[in-house]
XYZ file of C-alpha atoms in Angstrom:
765
model
C -16.720 -11.877 8.988
C -15.946 -15.002 7.045
C -16.153 -15.166 3.267
C -17.344 -18.033 1.110
C -18.003 -18.237 -2.599
C -21.230 -19.665 -3.924
C -20.269 -19.407 -7.590
C -20.629 -22.812 -9.253
C -17.369 -23.919 -10.798
C -16.168 -26.916 -12.684
C -13.340 -28.381 -10.667
C -11.155 -29.722 -13.397
C -7.624 -28.640 -12.585
C -6.095 -26.203 -10.123
C -7.876 -23.126 -8.815
C -4.756 -20.988 -8.514
C -4.184 -19.273 -11.828
C -7.879 -19.152 -12.706
C -9.945 -16.005 -13.223
C -12.292 -16.631 -10.306
C -14.525 -13.739 -9.268
C -14.039 -12.174 -5.852
C -15.191 -14.276 -2.942
C -16.122 -11.059 -1.109
C -17.813 -9.368 -4.060
C -21.406 -10.251 -3.213
C -20.945 -9.256 0.431
C -19.638 -5.845 -0.606
C -22.305 -4.982 -3.162
C -25.157 -6.204 -0.941
C -23.960 -4.375 2.164
C -23.076 -7.481 4.187
C -19.357 -6.704 4.288
C -18.386 -5.937 7.869
C -16.583 -2.579 7.863
C -15.042 -1.431 11.114
C -17.268 1.518 12.014
C -20.546 -0.077 10.939
C -21.639 -1.432 14.313
C -23.829 -0.165 17.125
C -22.637 -1.393 20.507
C -24.766 -1.094 23.611
C -24.090 2.229 25.330
C -22.073 3.587 22.376
C -21.185 7.285 22.552
C -19.527 9.544 20.000
C -16.329 11.581 20.004
C -15.357 14.526 17.817
C -11.911 16.109 17.605
C -11.348 19.820 18.119
C -8.470 20.804 15.812
C -5.919 23.560 16.149
C -6.463 26.402 13.693
C -2.874 27.567 14.163
C 0.137 25.750 12.657
C 2.754 26.535 15.301
C 2.924 27.784 18.859
C 1.209 26.912 22.117
C -2.336 26.270 23.249
C -3.399 28.946 25.717
C -6.684 29.085 27.566
C -9.423 26.695 26.399
C -12.933 27.911 27.221
C -15.222 24.881 27.480
C -18.248 26.536 29.111
C -20.425 26.822 26.014
C -19.438 23.378 24.796
C -20.196 21.719 28.137
C -23.619 23.367 28.138
C -24.518 21.701 24.851
C -27.169 18.966 25.274
C -25.798 15.442 25.392
C -22.174 16.322 26.164
C -20.599 13.809 28.530
C -16.945 14.848 28.737
C -14.352 17.053 27.042
C -10.722 15.971 27.214
C -7.816 18.410 26.874
C -4.119 18.220 27.656
C -4.915 19.189 31.248
C -6.824 16.003 32.038
C -6.133 13.467 29.268
C -4.775 10.043 30.034
C -0.938 10.008 30.122
C 0.460 8.000 27.232
C 3.687 6.129 26.538
C 5.579 6.246 23.261
C 5.552 3.444 20.709
C 8.660 2.627 18.696
C 8.467 3.796 15.099
C 8.955 1.578 12.083
C 11.044 -0.383 11.265
C 11.728 -1.295 14.919
C 8.139 -0.607 15.937
C 4.701 -0.195 14.461
C 3.808 3.496 14.081
C 4.776 6.088 11.486
C 4.765 9.131 13.767
C 5.867 9.927 17.309
C 3.060 12.429 18.007
C 0.835 11.612 20.973
C -2.410 13.612 21.239
C -3.365 15.807 24.211
C -0.059 15.282 26.011
C 1.234 18.879 25.980
C 0.327 22.373 24.830
C 2.699 22.455 21.862
C 1.140 23.032 18.416
C 2.927 21.280 15.589
C 0.484 21.705 12.703
C -2.857 23.173 11.753
C -5.419 20.449 12.309
C -3.676 18.922 15.330
C -6.100 17.505 17.929
C -6.204 19.833 20.949
C -9.441 18.647 22.563
C -11.899 15.763 22.311
C -15.636 16.152 22.831
C -17.633 13.057 23.824
C -21.427 13.157 23.646
C -24.430 10.884 23.367
C -24.729 11.465 19.607
C -22.489 12.479 16.747
C -24.561 15.611 16.119
C -24.308 16.741 19.738
C -20.570 16.107 19.793
C -20.105 18.026 16.536
C -22.174 20.962 17.806
C -20.235 21.109 21.059
C -16.863 20.868 19.315
C -17.763 24.003 17.360
C -18.398 25.852 20.632
C -14.950 25.225 22.126
C -13.035 28.509 22.256
C -9.235 28.413 22.191
C -6.617 31.088 22.758
C -3.269 30.547 21.035
C 0.287 31.736 21.498
C 1.264 31.744 17.857
C 4.797 31.200 16.584
C 6.246 31.415 13.033
C 5.495 28.353 10.902
C 7.094 26.749 7.867
C 4.247 26.070 5.456
C 5.868 23.912 2.776
C 9.059 22.918 1.018
C 9.150 26.227 -0.912
C 8.514 28.455 2.091
C 11.273 31.120 2.300
C 11.777 30.075 5.933
C 12.327 26.421 4.992
C 15.760 24.919 5.588
C 17.022 21.569 4.406
C 19.165 19.221 6.465
C 21.171 16.167 5.445
C 20.042 12.665 6.329
C 23.216 10.558 6.136
C 22.612 6.952 5.194
C 18.884 7.417 4.776
C 17.260 4.049 4.045
C 16.227 3.540 0.418
C 18.012 6.735 -0.596
C 21.556 7.134 0.637
C 23.825 5.128 -1.667
C 27.033 5.327 -3.609
C 28.948 3.077 -5.954
C 31.952 3.635 -8.159
C 33.366 7.144 -8.520
C 30.421 9.358 -9.527
C 32.370 12.612 -9.515
C 35.083 11.359 -11.868
C 32.562 9.577 -14.096
C 30.475 12.727 -14.444
C 33.519 14.762 -15.378
C 34.448 12.203 -18.052
C 30.952 11.791 -19.518
C 30.615 13.128 -23.060
C 26.861 13.629 -22.706
C 25.237 15.099 -19.629
C 21.572 15.631 -18.802
C 20.565 17.523 -15.662
C 17.097 18.519 -14.493
C 15.004 19.058 -11.381
C 11.644 17.292 -11.056
C 9.104 18.241 -8.405
C 6.024 16.517 -7.078
C 3.513 18.125 -4.679
C 1.976 16.705 -1.549
C -0.542 14.036 -2.474
C -3.210 12.410 -0.345
C -4.059 8.709 -0.313
C -7.839 9.343 -0.633
C -9.317 6.036 0.558
C -13.075 5.983 0.097
C -13.507 4.824 3.705
C -12.395 7.569 6.133
C -10.332 6.789 9.204
C -11.803 6.325 12.635
C -12.303 3.715 15.342
C -14.694 2.185 17.815
C -13.021 1.326 21.126
C -14.452 -0.700 23.980
C -12.902 -1.752 27.301
C -14.139 -4.783 29.193
C -14.473 -4.891 32.970
C -11.274 -6.929 33.236
C -9.209 -4.353 31.341
C -9.247 -5.844 27.846
C -9.399 -3.397 24.932
C -11.124 -4.134 21.627
C -10.708 -1.681 18.754
C -12.586 -1.898 15.463
C -10.738 0.221 12.926
C -9.855 0.244 9.220
C -6.318 -1.103 9.282
C -3.791 -2.582 6.893
C -1.926 -4.112 9.829
C -3.941 -5.207 12.841
C -0.948 -6.792 14.576
C 0.955 -3.510 14.342
C -2.033 -1.586 15.696
C -2.261 -4.093 18.521
C 1.328 -3.407 19.513
C 0.769 0.345 19.247
C -2.171 0.298 21.662
C -0.202 -1.944 23.997
C 2.734 0.457 24.018
C 0.695 3.666 24.113
C -1.559 2.539 26.962
C 1.030 0.412 28.829
C -1.051 -2.759 28.817
C -0.032 -6.289 27.788
C -0.562 -7.120 24.130
C -2.669 -10.094 25.182
C -5.253 -7.610 26.457
C -5.649 -5.880 23.079
C -7.757 -7.074 20.167
C -7.928 -5.182 16.872
C -10.583 -6.064 14.307
C -10.598 -4.984 10.658
C -12.263 -7.572 8.428
C -12.786 -5.197 5.482
C -10.948 -2.036 4.490
C -12.441 0.508 2.122
C -9.152 1.513 0.553
C -5.828 1.959 2.261
C -3.022 2.920 -0.142
C -0.654 3.334 2.823
C -2.541 5.701 5.131
C -3.957 2.753 7.109
C -0.663 0.898 7.519
C -0.366 2.082 11.129
C -2.672 3.378 13.821
C -2.930 7.151 14.175
C -4.072 9.668 16.767
C -7.771 9.174 15.952
C -7.880 5.543 17.065
C -5.765 6.318 20.135
C -8.155 9.114 21.128
C -11.099 6.716 20.821
C -9.343 4.242 23.130
C -8.487 7.008 25.614
C -12.068 8.271 25.696
C -13.508 4.787 26.087
C -11.233 4.157 29.048
C -12.200 7.442 30.700
C -15.944 6.951 30.266
C -15.993 3.148 30.618
C -18.284 3.036 27.618
C -17.678 2.159 23.963
C -16.670 5.243 21.983
C -16.930 5.821 18.254
C -14.689 8.417 16.628
C -15.264 8.847 12.888
C -13.124 11.445 11.148
C -14.752 13.821 8.719
C -13.326 13.962 5.217
C -11.450 17.234 5.890
C -10.012 15.786 9.089
C -8.592 12.897 7.082
C -6.713 15.369 4.892
C -5.422 17.460 7.796
C -4.409 14.580 10.061
C -3.011 11.571 8.244
C -1.789 10.084 5.021
C 0.221 12.462 2.854
C 2.962 11.704 0.397
C 5.258 14.684 1.058
C 6.275 17.239 -1.529
C 9.579 16.202 -3.080
C 12.270 17.850 -5.191
C 14.532 15.516 -7.169
C 17.609 16.642 -9.056
C 18.755 14.024 -11.575
C 22.080 14.198 -13.362
C 22.821 11.561 -15.992
C 26.209 11.131 -17.609
C 26.520 8.960 -20.707
C 28.757 8.135 -23.639
C 27.902 9.171 -27.189
C 26.314 5.776 -27.871
C 23.925 6.149 -24.937
C 25.667 3.949 -22.367
C 25.040 5.392 -18.922
C 28.219 6.092 -16.973
C 26.786 7.779 -13.901
C 23.543 8.724 -12.155
C 23.496 11.397 -9.468
C 20.213 11.574 -7.592
C 19.719 14.407 -5.089
C 16.437 14.091 -3.198
C 14.853 16.698 -0.915
C 11.514 15.956 0.743
C 9.240 17.313 3.451
C 8.883 15.894 6.918
C 7.282 17.027 10.178
C 8.896 19.010 12.956
C 9.124 15.869 15.107
C 10.077 12.974 12.828
C 12.530 12.081 10.075
C 10.155 10.591 7.516
C 12.141 9.822 4.374
C 10.506 9.326 0.986
C 13.549 8.563 -1.103
C 13.228 8.338 -4.841
C 16.598 6.761 -5.542
C 15.486 3.180 -4.944
C 14.479 2.898 -8.609
C 17.679 4.502 -9.873
C 19.799 2.030 -7.935
C 18.462 -1.033 -9.748
C 16.895 0.019 -13.032
C 19.958 0.338 -15.274
C 23.471 -1.036 -15.618
C 25.290 2.085 -14.496
C 28.677 1.619 -12.782
C 28.714 4.910 -10.893
C 25.883 6.194 -8.733
C 25.394 8.731 -5.973
C 22.154 9.172 -4.050
C 21.708 11.729 -1.286
C 18.770 12.734 0.872
C 17.802 16.021 2.503
C 14.764 16.790 4.633
C 12.818 20.018 5.094
C 10.946 20.313 8.383
C 7.526 21.877 7.948
C 4.530 22.428 10.198
C 2.592 19.354 9.147
C 1.761 15.996 10.605
C 4.326 13.337 9.774
C 3.902 12.086 6.195
C 3.319 8.413 5.543
C 3.184 5.924 2.730
C 1.128 6.358 -0.391
C 0.952 3.560 -2.958
C 4.490 2.720 -4.163
C 6.200 5.145 -1.752
C 9.515 6.262 -3.198
C 9.265 4.097 -6.292
C 6.381 6.062 -7.845
C 8.006 9.473 -7.525
C 11.495 8.092 -8.148
C 10.409 6.476 -11.408
C 8.753 9.728 -12.488
C 12.058 11.591 -12.195
C 14.350 8.856 -13.513
C 12.190 7.816 -16.453
C 11.559 11.436 -17.429
C 15.300 12.052 -17.349
C 15.897 8.965 -19.499
C 13.389 10.306 -22.015
C 15.203 13.646 -22.100
C 18.505 11.838 -22.613
C 16.996 9.794 -25.449
C 16.006 13.008 -27.264
C 19.462 14.479 -26.719
C 21.020 11.361 -28.279
C 18.326 11.019 -30.983
C 17.603 7.477 -29.795
C 14.288 5.728 -29.473
C 13.410 5.709 -25.736
C 13.129 1.909 -25.724
C 16.458 1.531 -27.487
C 18.165 3.704 -24.872
C 16.764 1.525 -22.122
C 17.844 -1.680 -23.856
C 21.380 -0.353 -24.285
C 21.500 0.045 -20.499
C 19.685 -3.157 -19.606
C 20.956 -4.611 -16.338
C 21.621 -8.355 -16.552
C 22.109 -8.500 -12.775
C 21.354 -6.210 -9.866
C 23.834 -3.344 -10.302
C 23.484 -2.400 -6.646
C 24.116 -5.767 -4.944
C 25.680 -7.676 -7.877
C 23.234 -10.502 -7.147
C 21.539 -12.279 -10.043
C 17.910 -11.416 -10.644
C 15.489 -14.052 -9.427
C 13.675 -13.208 -12.649
C 13.656 -10.110 -14.809
C 11.414 -10.170 -17.840
C 11.559 -6.416 -18.338
C 12.904 -6.826 -21.875
C 9.860 -8.968 -22.649
C 7.656 -6.298 -21.082
C 9.135 -3.634 -23.378
C 8.549 -5.884 -26.382
C 5.020 -6.963 -25.485
C 3.936 -3.455 -24.508
C 5.406 -1.871 -27.646
C 3.776 -4.478 -29.857
C 0.343 -4.064 -28.288
C 0.613 -0.275 -28.347
C 1.879 -0.017 -31.901
C 5.017 1.854 -30.867
C 6.705 1.215 -34.226
C 4.286 3.704 -35.829
C 5.456 6.554 -33.586
C 6.984 9.559 -35.328
C 9.892 10.579 -33.116
C 9.825 14.376 -33.475
C 7.751 16.381 -30.965
C 4.573 17.927 -32.425
C 4.809 15.619 -35.441
C 1.564 13.740 -34.756
C -1.791 15.499 -34.717
C -5.461 15.220 -35.527
C -7.163 18.541 -36.141
C -6.555 20.814 -33.146
C -5.301 17.901 -31.061
C -1.600 17.239 -30.712
C -0.932 13.509 -30.257
C 1.854 12.281 -27.995
C 3.177 8.812 -27.351
C 5.345 8.192 -24.315
C 6.707 5.238 -22.409
C 8.534 4.448 -19.173
C 9.728 1.473 -17.169
C 9.438 0.651 -13.501
C 10.493 -1.666 -10.702
C 9.102 -2.544 -7.298
C 10.941 -4.682 -4.735
C 9.550 -8.059 -3.798
C 9.674 -8.105 -0.014
C 8.639 -10.962 2.201
C 7.944 -11.246 5.901
C 6.751 -14.316 7.783
C 3.060 -15.117 7.936
C 0.904 -17.530 9.899
C -2.345 -19.276 9.013
C -4.688 -21.856 10.483
C -6.480 -24.370 8.287
C -9.353 -26.423 9.659
C -11.054 -29.328 7.890
C -14.516 -29.750 9.436
C -16.718 -32.818 9.726
C -18.929 -31.663 6.864
C -15.925 -31.497 4.519
C -15.686 -27.719 4.510
C -12.379 -25.939 5.038
C -11.795 -22.869 7.191
C -8.774 -20.600 6.609
C -7.924 -18.026 9.269
C -5.263 -15.333 9.625
C -5.034 -11.837 11.034
C -3.764 -10.597 7.657
C -6.012 -8.009 6.044
C -7.653 -7.840 2.615
C -7.388 -4.178 1.602
C -9.148 -4.769 -1.708
C -6.580 -6.771 -3.614
C -8.467 -10.059 -3.375
C -6.788 -11.846 -0.460
C -10.034 -13.582 0.547
C -10.292 -15.104 -2.909
C -6.662 -16.064 -3.417
C -6.353 -17.776 -0.038
C -9.450 -19.836 -0.772
C -7.917 -20.835 -4.090
C -4.657 -21.824 -2.386
C -6.371 -23.941 0.268
C -8.652 -25.636 -2.260
C -5.654 -26.623 -4.369
C -3.510 -27.821 -1.470
C -6.214 -30.054 0.011
C -8.159 -30.994 -3.107
C -11.606 -29.645 -2.250
C -13.975 -27.441 -4.270
C -13.278 -23.724 -4.051
C -16.761 -22.898 -2.782
C -16.254 -25.198 0.227
C -13.483 -22.969 1.577
C -14.278 -20.194 4.057
C -11.706 -17.469 4.798
C -11.545 -15.268 7.901
C -9.182 -12.294 8.079
C -8.428 -9.049 9.863
C -8.625 -9.969 13.547
C -5.769 -10.266 16.040
C -7.542 -13.190 17.705
C -6.587 -15.198 14.600
C -3.079 -16.484 13.698
C -0.626 -13.667 13.182
C 0.386 -11.884 9.990
C 2.366 -8.761 9.088
C 1.296 -5.643 7.232
C -0.857 -5.707 4.110
C 1.512 -3.301 2.451
C 4.454 -3.208 0.039
C 2.404 -5.645 -2.049
C 3.392 -8.678 0.006
C 0.255 -10.037 1.678
C -0.937 -12.378 -1.098
C 2.485 -13.976 -1.523
C 3.253 -14.458 2.145
C -0.187 -15.722 3.151
C -0.570 -18.105 0.209
C 2.718 -19.620 1.389
C 1.452 -19.958 4.958
C -1.948 -21.306 3.851
C -0.353 -23.786 1.455
C 1.946 -25.050 4.217
C -0.896 -25.389 6.735
C -3.310 -26.925 4.237
C -0.812 -29.541 3.097
C -0.166 -30.488 6.709
C -3.922 -30.795 7.283
C -4.249 -32.898 4.133
C -1.480 -35.211 5.320
C -3.210 -35.664 8.680
C -6.456 -36.433 6.868
C -4.794 -39.030 4.654
C -2.985 -40.525 7.641
C -6.405 -41.174 9.129
C -7.528 -42.666 5.818
C -4.560 -45.031 5.715
C -4.333 -46.130 9.347
C -7.457 -45.443 11.375
C -9.433 -48.522 12.315
C -12.650 -46.883 11.175
C -11.368 -46.033 7.708
C -12.807 -48.050 4.800
C -9.341 -48.161 3.251
C -7.017 -50.924 4.483
C -3.231 -50.976 4.661
C -2.689 -47.995 2.425
C 0.074 -45.435 2.653
C -0.530 -41.689 2.630
C 0.991 -41.464 -0.834
C -1.462 -44.066 -2.122
C -4.363 -41.566 -2.128
C -5.535 -38.618 -4.136
C -8.081 -35.980 -3.157
C -10.011 -34.293 -5.943
C -13.266 -32.347 -5.755
C -13.442 -33.269 -2.077
C -13.343 -37.030 -2.722
C -10.612 -39.351 -1.468
C -9.571 -42.163 -3.795
C -6.897 -44.874 -3.730
C -4.566 -44.215 -6.643
C -4.687 -47.888 -7.675
C -8.483 -47.881 -7.953
C -8.813 -50.717 -5.447
C -11.675 -49.106 -3.566
C -14.534 -46.727 -4.218
C -13.873 -43.071 -3.472
C -15.521 -41.384 -0.523
C -15.999 -37.748 0.407
C -13.928 -35.988 3.029
C -17.072 -35.693 5.154
C -17.674 -39.451 4.926
C -14.134 -40.201 6.070
C -14.409 -37.752 8.969
C -17.574 -39.507 10.123
C -15.990 -42.915 9.697
C -13.020 -42.073 11.894
C -15.084 -40.114 14.418
C -13.364 -36.754 13.980
C -15.208 -33.433 14.057
C -12.214 -31.445 12.819
C -8.600 -31.424 11.793
C -6.891 -28.177 12.704
C -3.364 -27.162 11.729
C -1.472 -23.885 12.201
C 1.784 -23.272 10.404
C 3.978 -20.233 9.802
C 6.717 -19.288 7.400
C 9.030 -18.023 10.132
C 12.671 -18.947 9.504
C 13.471 -22.249 11.198
C 16.081 -20.708 13.496
C 13.622 -18.059 14.723
C 10.372 -19.982 15.014
C 10.949 -21.177 18.582
C 11.429 -17.682 19.982
C 8.263 -15.857 21.041
C 10.167 -12.557 21.028
C 11.318 -13.137 17.459
C 7.782 -13.999 16.391
C 6.389 -10.844 17.991
C 8.953 -8.762 16.169
C 8.070 -10.493 12.906
C 4.420 -9.562 13.142
C 4.555 -6.282 15.091
C 7.458 -4.494 13.442
C 9.269 -4.478 10.122
C 12.237 -6.341 11.543
C 12.085 -9.167 9.015
C 10.841 -7.166 6.055
C 13.270 -7.483 3.190
C 14.011 -9.289 -0.058
C 12.490 -12.748 -0.209
C 15.752 -14.330 -1.323
C 19.178 -14.086 0.261
C 20.855 -15.157 -2.976
C 18.890 -13.258 -5.610
C 17.541 -9.762 -6.147
C 13.774 -10.041 -6.434
C 11.672 -7.360 -8.113
C 8.508 -6.953 -10.116
C 8.952 -5.088 -13.401
C 6.730 -3.050 -15.665
C 6.668 -1.073 -18.896
C 4.039 1.600 -19.503
C 2.911 3.044 -22.844
C 0.591 6.043 -23.085
C -1.119 8.090 -25.770
C -2.248 11.610 -24.880
C -4.208 14.194 -26.829
C -3.435 17.850 -26.070
C -5.747 20.599 -27.273
C -3.435 23.049 -29.062
C -5.590 26.071 -28.202
C -6.426 25.387 -24.558
C -3.631 23.112 -23.343
C -6.011 20.500 -21.928
C -4.546 17.002 -21.717
C -6.504 13.801 -22.147
C -5.068 10.328 -21.817
C -6.535 8.431 -24.772
C -5.157 4.914 -24.193
C -2.682 3.050 -22.015
C -0.847 -0.259 -22.242
C 1.032 -1.823 -19.348
C 3.137 -4.979 -19.508
C 4.241 -6.522 -16.220
C 6.470 -9.244 -14.847
C 4.933 -10.208 -11.512
C 5.820 -13.872 -11.544
C 2.988 -16.363 -11.236
C -0.469 -14.820 -11.131
C -2.663 -16.555 -8.583
C -5.756 -14.946 -10.086
C -5.256 -12.994 -13.355
C -8.589 -11.197 -12.989
C -7.522 -9.695 -9.671
C -3.963 -8.951 -10.791
C -5.198 -7.106 -13.869
C -7.554 -5.076 -11.685
C -4.640 -4.084 -9.458
C -2.491 -3.056 -12.416
C -5.283 -0.977 -13.921
C -5.999 0.657 -10.566
C -2.351 1.609 -10.234
C -2.271 3.062 -13.734
C -5.381 5.124 -13.001
C -3.685 6.405 -9.851
C -0.757 7.352 -12.091
C -3.101 9.521 -14.172
C -3.956 11.400 -11.008
C -0.293 11.780 -10.086
C 0.630 13.114 -13.524
C -2.293 15.399 -14.353
C -4.542 16.129 -11.407
C -3.475 15.569 -7.822
C -1.923 18.244 -5.605
C -2.456 19.436 -2.057
C -2.660 23.240 -1.905
C -1.425 25.149 1.137
C -2.526 28.515 2.504
C 0.881 29.963 3.406
C -0.643 32.278 6.049
C -1.797 29.387 8.214
C 0.175 26.452 6.773
C -3.185 24.772 6.285
C -4.475 22.519 3.516
C -7.163 24.367 1.566
C -8.471 21.574 -0.685
C -9.180 19.105 2.107
C -12.107 17.329 0.459
C -12.897 15.168 -2.556
C -14.524 18.052 -4.406
C -11.425 20.255 -4.431
C -8.700 17.610 -4.336
C -8.928 16.497 -7.948
C -8.838 12.769 -8.678
C -9.382 10.786 -11.875
C -13.051 9.978 -12.485
C -14.590 7.661 -15.055
C -14.458 10.346 -17.752
C -10.684 10.646 -17.287
C -9.967 6.929 -17.624
C -9.163 5.684 -21.138
C -8.994 2.234 -22.612
C -6.384 0.307 -20.612
C -4.747 -2.918 -21.748
C -2.587 -4.905 -19.348
C -0.329 -7.813 -20.243
C 1.458 -10.383 -18.084
C 4.912 -11.480 -19.226
C 5.876 -13.092 -15.912
C 6.750 -16.683 -15.086
C 6.702 -18.451 -11.694
C 9.594 -17.260 -9.521
C 10.233 -19.556 -6.578
C 13.006 -17.332 -5.266
C 10.397 -14.623 -4.783
C 7.760 -16.602 -2.880
C 6.718 -20.104 -1.931
C 4.227 -20.392 -4.789
C 6.099 -18.332 -7.386
C 4.283 -15.007 -7.307
C 5.858 -11.580 -7.057
C 4.556 -8.208 -5.936
C 1.494 -7.010 -7.898
C -0.366 -4.209 -6.141
C 1.997 -1.258 -6.535
C 3.957 -1.858 -9.734
C 1.047 -0.506 -11.827
C 1.553 3.054 -10.588
C 5.347 2.967 -10.980
C 6.315 4.581 -14.281
C 2.832 5.744 -15.257
C 3.347 9.427 -14.451
C 6.623 9.464 -16.367
C 5.036 7.803 -19.396
C 2.299 10.462 -19.397
C 4.783 13.312 -18.953
C 6.916 11.905 -21.763
C 3.855 11.644 -23.985
C 2.944 15.271 -23.241
C 6.425 16.373 -24.318
C 6.162 14.315 -27.508
C 2.832 15.970 -28.255
C 3.770 19.566 -27.430
C 7.543 19.909 -27.333
C 7.194 21.383 -23.827
C 8.864 19.510 -20.987
C 6.909 19.945 -17.761
C 8.974 18.825 -14.787
C 6.600 20.038 -12.080
C 3.638 17.756 -11.461
C 0.746 17.866 -11.978
C 0.804 18.848 -15.662
C -1.971 21.418 -15.906
C -3.080 23.551 -18.816
C -1.433 26.768 -17.589
C 1.942 24.984 -17.674
C 1.438 24.194 -21.360
C 0.065 27.516 -22.564
């Protein structure tokens, strides 16, 4: 679905940087937004997964008699007759997060694993039949979680984002006059998108597959289906124009969408598979439970000499998924000696995956809590301790920062919060039975950049069409790309139409790691400027043009009108020029692929269908977004209940293309941080290694009553090392540091240091 904006605007000045409302807002609130599963194809049938109720072992006999007798049942697939599948390479070389392939063997890896698929003429019939499937199991011992007595940890040498060393940490720790050591734990957390996972799959008579699915990366899903089903990529189309929340769980395709494609191929009919809410929890999208041991060594004046970060996290029995928290520790402070190690604990669970700010969110919680503890040991203000260890360049790579206005973020946030009024001693601020705590923390998130591609079309009526397979997962990509195209060409914002989320459009990488706005504005700007130049070339040289003997540089375009800069002729609209020169369209496609790679089709496929090119956006500078969080909590002295009363966040995210949307992203991240600190935790029944709170009633999330007044401040400036138009990552930095700021505020209020999230009342009593 394409998106336009009918809001009337005055067109004085650039659109980028303005607080324009969402181009897709009206479509969403009126129900016109085209979500993946909201379609009814001719001949559509429904599939429902039968899940294993055992966490480990083998599938024995499967009795299908009662299920097959259910009205409307068309087929039941099991490992005995399912389509054979091929593996797909995992990220970063490939495009999936787990190696598991459904219905390919009798091995049980986790409770909730698909072991059969019922296809029927209606969802109700399929659900009824799935409940009648009877399964015999050959059970084996399972490891339920990271704290299971049977759990064993193994080293992961050189784990990406975690394994690191600089200086001589052992000697530095021995020489440090002040040492702080603590273990911080975070439970499994679920991404909780409002829109559940699922897919509609349809095969054409000539063997082409179309899949409608909620996806943050349609090009990656396209490659996955190609690999899994052993068909050329050109025969796969993935469509995802709108996504009802992603947060990482929808970065890659999972077993649900593959099962829909398998069933559709077997029945030669379109198949819809929509996961229930519990199936979302028991099949995809967990941040694993993590144990982080932080050791800080410092001098008496608070100068850090060494950081030792020991990280242990859960993974599945099949895959080495690493959620390393040391990425923040490596760059946050000027510390000459650092050691970061990673261990994994294999448990009977599906393979974990990304949740908003993977690694950075949990890493900042541990590091910034430890810094707060060190500040109390040294009797220093927490901000002062951070300033004494301020890194003037990247301590890990020794590169200069592309920009780092973290000091300004501390200052602006402290000023807005009123930090100078804070009484430093714990339990020194109160109001009646409420203990008042003020806490703060800092955070960083890397600015990564992969190539993107966009097509810009100027039509005969003067409208502009922008197209890319990149996905808008709620951050405002539809709006920002329209702003970028309007600026580059010189037309009104409401005349720009944007189409996204379809592999039939020009290619783009994942809408993840907060990169999509930066990379696609660069591609759109490049394409739009090329289209503008072609338009002005027609104005200056075409025999039908009313302008004579002008050069391209002799024109301006503003509000959709073309004018000679010397005022020698009356301006005309873009539509009038197109009619005069007899053109029905100008169409330009450009990419931001590196010049030495752009000619290679293999290189381009890798750019859009793997993480091969994902990395810092500058070879010469270290590029990060920065944030400082300030929080006030109120803790009931009698009951131990914690309420966040107000929050202030100050951020350096470079140039803001649309401050309204950026502020919304920051606030959303901070609200997610409330959940991380105080509410969210997956609970496991050790007997069956099964998630017990697999729904939005029992998995506790922040609601409106939990959200306080939130003030967000931008201290950033355009950073052209970070992206073509000067922006830096926005979407995930808001959550980084929030949990630590809340935990630090709780300690200030109560004098009790809770190092095991979430902070619940029984931990404070």
